[in-house]
Amino acid sequence: MNLPPFTLERWFARYEFEVDINLCASCAPATSTDDILSLAGEQAREDYLHLGLDYIPNPGTGELRRQVAGLYHDLDEEYIQVTTGASEAIFLLMNCLFSNGDNIIVQQPAYQSLYAVAGAAGVQIKAWPLQGEEKLYMDPDALKGLIDSRTRAVVVNNPHNPTGYIMSRQEMDRLVEVVEHCGLWLISDEVYRGIIYNPPDELPAAIDLTPRAICTGDMTKPYGLGGLRTGWLAVRDKQLLSACGAMRDYTTMCNAAPAEFLAVLALQHRRELLEKKLAVAKENLARLADFMNERPGLLSYIPPRGGFTVFPRYHQPVDSTTFCRGLVERKSVLLLPGAVFSRENHFRLGLGVEPAVFRRGLELFGDYLAESDYS
Ligand SMILES: Cc1ncc(COP(=O)(O)O)c(C=O)c1O
């Protein structure tokens, strides 16, 4: 397998832990162990301290699988495979589902593993681009035009990183119709599920709409628990689950026991956690709107409908890597270049930052824009 460098993750590896302000993370502000144990109560704290640190089951503990299954409609825990982040879920799926010579259709722009893992296994990747200058949409006719006899799956990320776009119910229904009609898999990466700015935009999970869907999810994005490295895949297909579990024997075998223990508690208190994270993102979004409105000639953006990321456009004649590198080197504020999503003249901004830090990050970014002369 010849995997190309993961450009987004390499950018983070270079800067993330050195900068004063990371203004482009894609998750909620971090939750601490104490935050979770305080919500869960004294007995849970005691149990955590006395937890054995042995191996745990490859598919995940029964308790965690039940909690995850509860996020879907009428789904039994046996249809859940717990993984080391959604990253591992994607890796297992792409390797278990497809072979050399197949092709898959991937919504673009996309988080790189959603196409690169399959690409490295000899699968042809066909791009299904998000369209629209003022309002984003997916074109179902363009999708139909991409399907041929070797097509195996359509891959989407909903809510979407980096744009914050969410499919409408009508768009999702048409997509489900197409995958069912053509006998394809629908891989729906739903790590941002639940992070919605306008409740009517909330969509059912894809697995609740069609047995052809496979959903991925995680504790990282909605709850700020990336350090637990806990994610999952959900699919109503035992054969596929069993293949993924068998491949997992070679990747991570199982999660860390403390991670799954804390993940269970966090899911038991997910509404309280989500409410706080969403409030932070909304406050930052309002601040961002002011910032953008004050700079109409320099910046423009489509407000996100969900998730923790925004994908503004800048109107200077400079490539996005130079643009973002200048900011990090001069102001120690990190943005993510659009180039990592193959979209020049854009950058990704993250909303899951404490509001005081977000405000300061924008101030420094504003100074950078004022001081830079790209004309
Ligand atoms: C769309 C998307 N899917 C999956 C992941 C993987 O995250 P994790 O492995 O922490 O669950 C990310 C991380 O940024 C992402 O943005």
Short mmCIF file of C-alpha atoms and ligand atoms in Angstrom, two decimals:
data_model
loop_
_atom_site.label_atom_id
_atom_site.label_comp_id
_atom_site.label_asym_id
_atom_site.label_seq_id
_atom_site.Cartn_x
_atom_site.Cartn_y
_atom_site.Cartn_z
CA MET A 1 0.00 0.00 0.00
CA ASN A 2 1.42 3.32 -1.08
CA LEU A 3 -0.33 6.01 0.94
CA PRO A 4 0.45 9.62 -0.01
CA PRO A 5 1.25 12.13 2.78
CA PHE A 6 -1.92 13.27 4.55
CA THR A 7 -1.43 16.96 3.78
CA LEU A 8 -3.88 18.27 6.38
CA GLU A 9 -2.40 16.16 9.18
CA ARG A 10 1.16 17.04 8.11
CA TRP A 11 0.27 20.75 8.36
CA PHE A 12 -1.04 20.15 11.89
CA ALA A 13 1.99 18.03 12.79
CA ARG A 14 4.23 20.96 11.79
CA TYR A 15 2.39 23.74 13.65
CA GLU A 16 -0.44 22.59 15.94
CA PHE A 17 1.48 22.19 19.18
CA GLU A 18 3.73 25.23 18.70
CA VAL A 19 1.33 28.04 17.90
CA ASP A 20 -0.21 30.46 20.40
CA ILE A 21 -3.67 30.18 18.83
CA ASN A 22 -4.99 27.30 16.78
CA LEU A 23 -7.84 28.89 14.86
CA CYS A 24 -8.57 25.96 12.55
CA ALA A 25 -9.24 22.88 14.69
CA SER A 26 -12.28 20.93 13.58
CA CYS A 27 -13.53 19.77 16.98
CA ALA A 28 -15.33 21.13 19.99
CA PRO A 29 -13.22 22.70 22.76
CA ALA A 30 -11.50 19.95 24.75
CA THR A 31 -13.37 18.19 27.54
CA SER A 32 -11.32 17.02 30.55
CA THR A 33 -11.51 13.72 32.43
CA ASP A 34 -12.72 15.71 35.41
CA ASP A 35 -15.53 17.30 33.35
CA ILE A 36 -16.82 13.83 32.47
CA LEU A 37 -16.43 12.35 35.95
CA SER A 38 -18.13 15.38 37.51
CA LEU A 39 -21.14 14.87 35.28
CA ALA A 40 -21.18 11.15 36.02
CA GLY A 41 -20.94 11.33 39.84
CA GLU A 42 -18.82 9.90 42.66
CA GLN A 43 -19.45 6.21 41.99
CA ALA A 44 -18.26 6.60 38.40
CA ARG A 45 -15.11 8.36 39.64
CA GLU A 46 -14.40 5.43 41.99
CA ASP A 47 -15.08 2.90 39.24
CA TYR A 48 -12.74 4.75 36.90
CA LEU A 49 -9.90 4.65 39.43
CA HIS A 50 -10.34 0.90 39.88
CA LEU A 51 -10.78 0.05 36.21
CA GLY A 52 -8.66 -2.90 35.05
CA LEU A 53 -6.24 -2.09 32.24
CA ASP A 54 -6.47 -5.35 30.38
CA TYR A 55 -7.40 -5.83 26.73
CA ILE A 56 -11.06 -5.22 25.95
CA PRO A 57 -13.18 -6.80 23.17
CA ASN A 58 -12.24 -5.97 19.57
CA PRO A 59 -15.80 -4.79 18.62
CA GLY A 60 -15.91 -2.54 21.72
CA THR A 61 -17.35 -3.16 25.18
CA GLY A 62 -21.03 -4.09 25.24
CA GLU A 63 -21.76 -0.98 27.27
CA LEU A 64 -20.20 1.37 24.71
CA ARG A 65 -21.77 -0.42 21.73
CA ARG A 66 -25.19 -0.08 23.39
CA GLN A 67 -24.65 3.65 23.94
CA VAL A 68 -23.55 4.13 20.33
CA ALA A 69 -26.42 2.03 18.95
CA GLY A 70 -28.75 4.31 20.91
CA LEU A 71 -27.70 7.21 18.66
CA TYR A 72 -29.53 5.50 15.76
CA HIS A 73 -33.09 4.41 15.25
CA ASP A 74 -33.93 0.93 16.40
CA LEU A 75 -30.37 -0.38 15.97
CA ASP A 76 -28.99 -3.29 17.93
CA GLU A 77 -25.49 -3.03 19.45
CA GLU A 78 -24.28 -5.95 17.32
CA TYR A 79 -24.31 -3.63 14.32
CA ILE A 80 -21.65 -1.40 15.87
CA GLN A 81 -17.90 -1.84 15.52
CA VAL A 82 -15.96 0.48 17.82
CA THR A 83 -12.69 1.80 16.36
CA THR A 84 -9.72 4.01 17.18
CA GLY A 85 -11.32 7.23 16.03
CA ALA A 86 -13.37 7.46 12.86
CA SER A 87 -9.94 7.38 11.20
CA GLU A 88 -9.66 3.66 11.82
CA ALA A 89 -13.28 3.06 10.81
CA ILE A 90 -12.57 4.71 7.44
CA PHE A 91 -9.34 2.74 7.03
CA LEU A 92 -11.03 -0.60 7.73
CA LEU A 93 -14.02 0.11 5.51
CA MET A 94 -11.99 1.22 2.52
CA ASN A 95 -9.80 -1.86 2.75
CA CYS A 96 -12.59 -4.37 3.39
CA LEU A 97 -15.09 -3.11 0.84
CA PHE A 98 -13.14 -2.43 -2.34
CA SER A 99 -10.62 -4.06 -4.65
CA ASN A 100 -8.22 -2.97 -7.32
CA GLY A 101 -10.23 -1.93 -10.41
CA ASP A 102 -13.34 -0.77 -8.52
CA ASN A 103 -14.25 2.87 -8.44
CA ILE A 104 -15.93 5.02 -5.79
CA ILE A 105 -17.50 8.44 -5.99
CA VAL A 106 -16.39 10.87 -3.30
CA GLN A 107 -17.95 14.22 -2.47
CA GLN A 108 -15.30 16.94 -2.86
CA PRO A 109 -13.71 18.70 -1.11
CA ALA A 110 -13.12 15.87 1.36
CA TYR A 111 -11.11 14.87 4.40
CA GLN A 112 -8.21 13.10 2.70
CA SER A 113 -8.62 9.61 4.16
CA LEU A 114 -12.12 9.44 2.63
CA TYR A 115 -10.49 9.02 -0.79
CA ALA A 116 -6.75 8.40 -0.31
CA VAL A 117 -7.01 5.07 1.53
CA ALA A 118 -9.09 3.51 -1.23
CA GLY A 119 -6.92 5.21 -3.85
CA ALA A 120 -3.82 3.57 -2.36
CA ALA A 121 -5.56 0.18 -2.70
CA GLY A 122 -5.93 0.67 -6.46
CA VAL A 123 -9.50 1.99 -6.39
CA GLN A 124 -10.30 4.74 -8.90
CA ILE A 125 -11.63 7.88 -7.22
CA LYS A 126 -14.25 9.98 -9.00
CA ALA A 127 -14.90 13.44 -7.60
CA TRP A 128 -18.48 14.58 -6.98
CA PRO A 129 -18.00 18.30 -6.31
CA LEU A 130 -19.99 20.48 -3.96
CA GLN A 131 -21.43 23.26 -6.12
CA GLY A 132 -22.56 26.83 -5.55
CA GLU A 133 -21.12 30.26 -4.88
CA GLU A 134 -23.72 31.60 -2.49
CA LYS A 135 -25.55 28.45 -1.48
CA LEU A 136 -23.92 25.04 -1.58
CA TYR A 137 -25.63 22.02 -3.11
CA MET A 138 -24.90 18.54 -4.50
CA ASP A 139 -26.00 17.87 -8.07
CA PRO A 140 -27.73 14.46 -8.35
CA ASP A 141 -27.46 14.44 -12.17
CA ALA A 142 -23.70 14.88 -11.91
CA LEU A 143 -23.66 11.89 -9.55
CA LYS A 144 -25.63 9.71 -11.94
CA GLY A 145 -23.22 10.63 -14.74
CA LEU A 146 -20.29 9.27 -12.71
CA ILE A 147 -21.70 5.81 -12.03
CA ASP A 148 -20.59 2.85 -14.15
CA SER A 149 -20.49 -0.93 -13.80
CA ARG A 150 -17.36 -0.80 -11.56
CA THR A 151 -18.76 1.76 -9.13
CA ARG A 152 -19.13 0.39 -5.60
CA ALA A 153 -19.90 3.31 -3.33
CA VAL A 154 -20.68 6.98 -2.85
CA VAL A 155 -18.80 8.65 0.01
CA VAL A 156 -20.12 11.77 1.71
CA ASN A 157 -19.37 13.71 4.88
CA ASN A 158 -22.45 15.21 6.45
CA PRO A 159 -22.27 17.80 8.11
CA HIS A 160 -19.31 18.63 5.95
CA ASN A 161 -15.72 19.46 6.82
CA PRO A 162 -14.56 22.10 5.83
CA THR A 163 -17.64 24.01 4.55
CA GLY A 164 -20.24 23.29 7.26
CA TYR A 165 -22.70 22.33 4.50
CA ILE A 166 -25.53 19.90 5.35
CA MET A 167 -27.52 18.12 2.68
CA SER A 168 -31.19 18.98 2.57
CA ARG A 169 -33.62 16.13 3.22
CA GLN A 170 -34.53 16.21 -0.46
CA GLU A 171 -30.88 15.90 -1.54
CA MET A 172 -30.36 13.03 0.89
CA ASP A 173 -33.51 11.22 -0.31
CA ARG A 174 -32.36 11.46 -3.92
CA LEU A 175 -28.92 10.16 -2.98
CA VAL A 176 -30.50 7.20 -1.17
CA GLU A 177 -32.66 6.50 -4.23
CA VAL A 178 -29.58 6.44 -6.47
CA VAL A 179 -27.47 4.14 -4.24
CA GLU A 180 -30.39 1.75 -3.78
CA HIS A 181 -31.23 1.73 -7.46
CA CYS A 182 -27.60 1.05 -8.47
CA GLY A 183 -26.82 -1.35 -5.60
CA LEU A 184 -24.02 0.87 -4.21
CA TRP A 185 -22.85 1.43 -0.67
CA LEU A 186 -23.40 4.87 0.83
CA ILE A 187 -20.54 5.66 3.20
CA SER A 188 -21.70 8.60 5.29
CA ASP A 189 -19.05 10.08 7.54
CA GLU A 190 -21.16 11.70 10.25
CA VAL A 191 -18.54 12.73 12.79
CA TYR A 192 -20.24 16.14 13.11
CA ARG A 193 -23.71 14.74 13.63
CA GLY A 194 -25.62 16.78 16.21
CA ILE A 195 -23.66 20.00 15.60
CA ILE A 196 -26.44 21.89 13.84
CA TYR A 197 -27.06 25.65 13.94
CA ASN A 198 -30.67 25.55 12.85
CA PRO A 199 -32.59 22.52 14.25
CA PRO A 200 -34.78 21.96 11.12
CA ASP A 201 -31.53 21.24 9.20
CA GLU A 202 -30.98 18.09 11.28
CA LEU A 203 -31.05 14.95 9.09
CA PRO A 204 -31.60 11.36 10.18
CA ALA A 205 -28.43 9.27 10.12
CA ALA A 206 -28.00 7.65 6.70
CA ILE A 207 -28.22 4.18 8.26
CA ASP A 208 -31.74 5.09 9.41
CA LEU A 209 -32.72 5.80 5.80
CA THR A 210 -31.28 2.83 3.94
CA PRO A 211 -29.72 -0.57 4.68
CA ARG A 212 -27.12 0.35 2.02
CA ALA A 213 -25.60 2.98 4.33
CA ILE A 214 -22.58 2.74 6.56
CA CYS A 215 -22.20 5.54 9.11
CA THR A 216 -19.04 6.57 10.89
CA GLY A 217 -19.01 8.65 14.04
CA ASP A 218 -16.69 9.65 16.85
CA MET A 219 -16.22 11.17 20.29
CA THR A 220 -13.69 13.67 18.89
CA LYS A 221 -15.74 16.24 17.06
CA PRO A 222 -19.01 16.78 18.94
CA TYR A 223 -17.63 16.30 22.45
CA GLY A 224 -14.03 17.57 22.26
CA LEU A 225 -12.72 14.12 23.16
CA GLY A 226 -10.14 13.50 20.44
CA GLY A 227 -7.73 12.21 23.08
CA LEU A 228 -10.00 9.23 23.74
CA ARG A 229 -9.35 8.15 20.13
CA THR A 230 -12.76 6.54 20.09
CA GLY A 231 -14.97 6.26 17.02
CA TRP A 232 -17.13 3.65 15.36
CA LEU A 233 -18.83 2.37 12.28
CA ALA A 234 -22.46 1.35 12.13
CA VAL A 235 -23.84 -0.89 9.40
CA ARG A 236 -26.65 -3.43 9.18
CA ASP A 237 -24.41 -6.07 7.60
CA LYS A 238 -22.81 -8.74 9.79
CA GLN A 239 -20.44 -9.99 7.10
CA LEU A 240 -18.92 -6.56 6.61
CA LEU A 241 -18.68 -6.01 10.37
CA SER A 242 -16.93 -9.30 10.77
CA ALA A 243 -14.43 -8.46 7.97
CA CYS A 244 -13.68 -5.08 9.60
CA GLY A 245 -13.22 -6.74 13.01
CA ALA A 246 -10.83 -9.29 11.50
CA MET A 247 -8.78 -6.58 9.82
CA ARG A 248 -8.71 -4.68 13.11
CA ASP A 249 -6.73 -7.59 14.57
CA TYR A 250 -3.87 -6.18 12.48
CA THR A 251 -4.36 -2.46 13.13
CA THR A 252 -5.18 -1.75 16.79
CA MET A 253 -6.96 -4.92 17.99
CA CYS A 254 -9.06 -2.98 20.49
CA ASN A 255 -9.33 0.42 22.13
CA ALA A 256 -7.82 1.45 25.48
CA ALA A 257 -10.12 0.46 28.36
CA PRO A 258 -10.11 3.95 30.01
CA ALA A 259 -11.10 5.53 26.69
CA GLU A 260 -14.16 3.33 26.27
CA PHE A 261 -15.11 3.74 29.94
CA LEU A 262 -15.04 7.55 29.63
CA ALA A 263 -16.78 7.43 26.25
CA VAL A 264 -19.72 5.59 27.83
CA LEU A 265 -20.05 8.25 30.53
CA ALA A 266 -19.77 11.05 27.99
CA LEU A 267 -22.51 9.53 25.84
CA GLN A 268 -24.72 9.11 28.89
CA HIS A 269 -24.36 12.88 29.37
CA ARG A 270 -24.13 13.84 25.73
CA ARG A 271 -26.93 16.39 25.76
CA GLU A 272 -25.29 18.51 28.48
CA LEU A 273 -21.92 18.25 26.73
CA LEU A 274 -23.30 19.08 23.29
CA GLU A 275 -25.28 22.06 24.54
CA LYS A 276 -22.12 23.69 25.93
CA LYS A 277 -20.03 23.02 22.83
CA LEU A 278 -22.74 24.31 20.53
CA ALA A 279 -23.11 27.50 22.60
CA VAL A 280 -19.38 28.20 22.17
CA ALA A 281 -19.54 27.64 18.41
CA LYS A 282 -22.60 29.91 18.07
CA GLU A 283 -20.90 32.72 19.97
CA ASN A 284 -17.83 32.39 17.75
CA LEU A 285 -19.98 32.30 14.64
CA ALA A 286 -21.59 35.62 15.61
CA ARG A 287 -18.14 37.15 16.19
CA LEU A 288 -16.97 35.79 12.84
CA ALA A 289 -19.95 37.34 11.04
CA ASP A 290 -18.90 40.79 12.36
CA PHE A 291 -15.31 40.17 11.35
CA MET A 292 -16.31 39.17 7.82
CA ASN A 293 -18.79 42.02 7.41
CA GLU A 294 -16.08 44.52 8.34
CA ARG A 295 -13.88 43.23 5.43
CA PRO A 296 -16.17 42.83 2.40
CA GLY A 297 -13.44 43.32 -0.24
CA LEU A 298 -10.96 41.02 1.46
CA LEU A 299 -12.98 38.04 2.65
CA SER A 300 -16.26 36.29 1.90
CA TYR A 301 -17.90 33.14 3.24
CA ILE A 302 -20.97 30.95 3.21
CA PRO A 303 -22.15 30.62 6.82
CA PRO A 304 -21.95 26.99 7.96
CA ARG A 305 -25.12 25.08 8.81
CA GLY A 306 -23.37 22.52 10.98
CA GLY A 307 -20.03 21.20 12.21
CA PHE A 308 -17.22 23.21 13.71
CA THR A 309 -15.55 24.48 10.55
CA VAL A 310 -16.01 27.38 8.13
CA PHE A 311 -14.32 27.69 4.74
CA PRO A 312 -13.95 31.39 3.85
CA ARG A 313 -12.55 32.72 0.64
CA TYR A 314 -9.92 35.48 0.56
CA HIS A 315 -9.47 37.84 -2.34
CA GLN A 316 -5.72 38.37 -2.45
CA PRO A 317 -3.46 37.14 -5.26
CA VAL A 318 -1.48 34.68 -3.15
CA ASP A 319 -1.67 30.93 -2.78
CA SER A 320 -3.34 29.58 0.34
CA THR A 321 -0.23 27.93 1.79
CA THR A 322 1.77 31.18 1.59
CA PHE A 323 -1.21 33.09 2.97
CA CYS A 324 -1.57 30.80 6.01
CA ARG A 325 2.17 30.38 6.53
CA GLY A 326 2.59 34.16 6.70
CA LEU A 327 -0.05 34.34 9.43
CA VAL A 328 1.42 31.55 11.54
CA GLU A 329 4.96 32.84 11.21
CA ARG A 330 4.16 36.48 11.91
CA LYS A 331 1.31 36.17 14.43
CA SER A 332 1.46 32.58 15.71
CA VAL A 333 -2.16 32.02 14.64
CA LEU A 334 -2.92 28.84 12.74
CA LEU A 335 -5.33 28.60 9.81
CA LEU A 336 -5.54 25.66 7.42
CA PRO A 337 -4.75 26.36 3.74
CA GLY A 338 -7.49 25.53 1.25
CA ALA A 339 -4.78 23.70 -0.73
CA VAL A 340 -5.13 20.69 1.59
CA PHE A 341 -8.66 20.37 0.19
CA SER A 342 -7.49 21.23 -3.34
CA ARG A 343 -9.37 24.55 -3.11
CA GLU A 344 -7.11 27.54 -3.54
CA ASN A 345 -7.97 31.01 -2.21
CA HIS A 346 -9.72 29.47 0.78
CA PHE A 347 -8.76 28.69 4.34
CA ARG A 348 -10.43 26.65 7.06
CA LEU A 349 -11.34 28.25 10.32
CA GLY A 350 -12.45 26.32 13.43
CA LEU A 351 -15.29 27.41 15.71
CA GLY A 352 -14.54 25.08 18.62
CA VAL A 353 -12.24 27.48 20.44
CA GLU A 354 -12.95 29.27 23.73
CA PRO A 355 -14.57 32.61 22.71
CA ALA A 356 -11.89 34.84 24.30
CA VAL A 357 -9.19 32.95 22.38
CA PHE A 358 -11.26 33.02 19.19
CA ARG A 359 -11.67 36.80 19.50
CA ARG A 360 -7.94 37.32 20.06
CA GLY A 361 -7.14 35.03 17.11
CA LEU A 362 -9.39 37.09 14.84
CA GLU A 363 -7.82 40.34 16.07
CA LEU A 364 -4.36 39.06 15.15
CA PHE A 365 -5.64 37.79 11.82
CA GLY A 366 -7.17 41.23 11.18
CA ASP A 367 -3.78 42.86 11.94
CA TYR A 368 -2.09 40.44 9.54
CA LEU A 369 -4.52 41.31 6.77
CA ALA A 370 -4.05 45.03 7.39
CA GLU A 371 -0.25 44.74 7.39
CA SER A 372 0.05 42.46 4.34
CA ASP A 373 0.15 43.86 0.88
CA TYR A 374 -0.53 41.24 -1.72
CA SER A 375 -1.65 43.65 -4.41
C1 LIG B 1 -14.60 14.42 8.21
C2 LIG B 1 -13.69 13.71 9.16
N1 LIG B 1 -13.81 12.39 9.30
C3 LIG B 1 -13.03 11.70 10.15
C4 LIG B 1 -12.07 12.34 10.92
C5 LIG B 1 -11.22 11.52 11.85
O1 LIG B 1 -11.33 11.93 13.18
P1 LIG B 1 -11.10 10.94 14.40
O2 LIG B 1 -10.15 9.89 13.98
O3 LIG B 1 -10.58 11.79 15.51
O4 LIG B 1 -12.45 10.36 14.74
C6 LIG B 1 -11.90 13.72 10.79
C7 LIG B 1 -10.87 14.44 11.55
O5 LIG B 1 -10.58 15.59 11.35
C8 LIG B 1 -12.75 14.42 9.89
O6 LIG B 1 -12.68 15.75 9.75
#
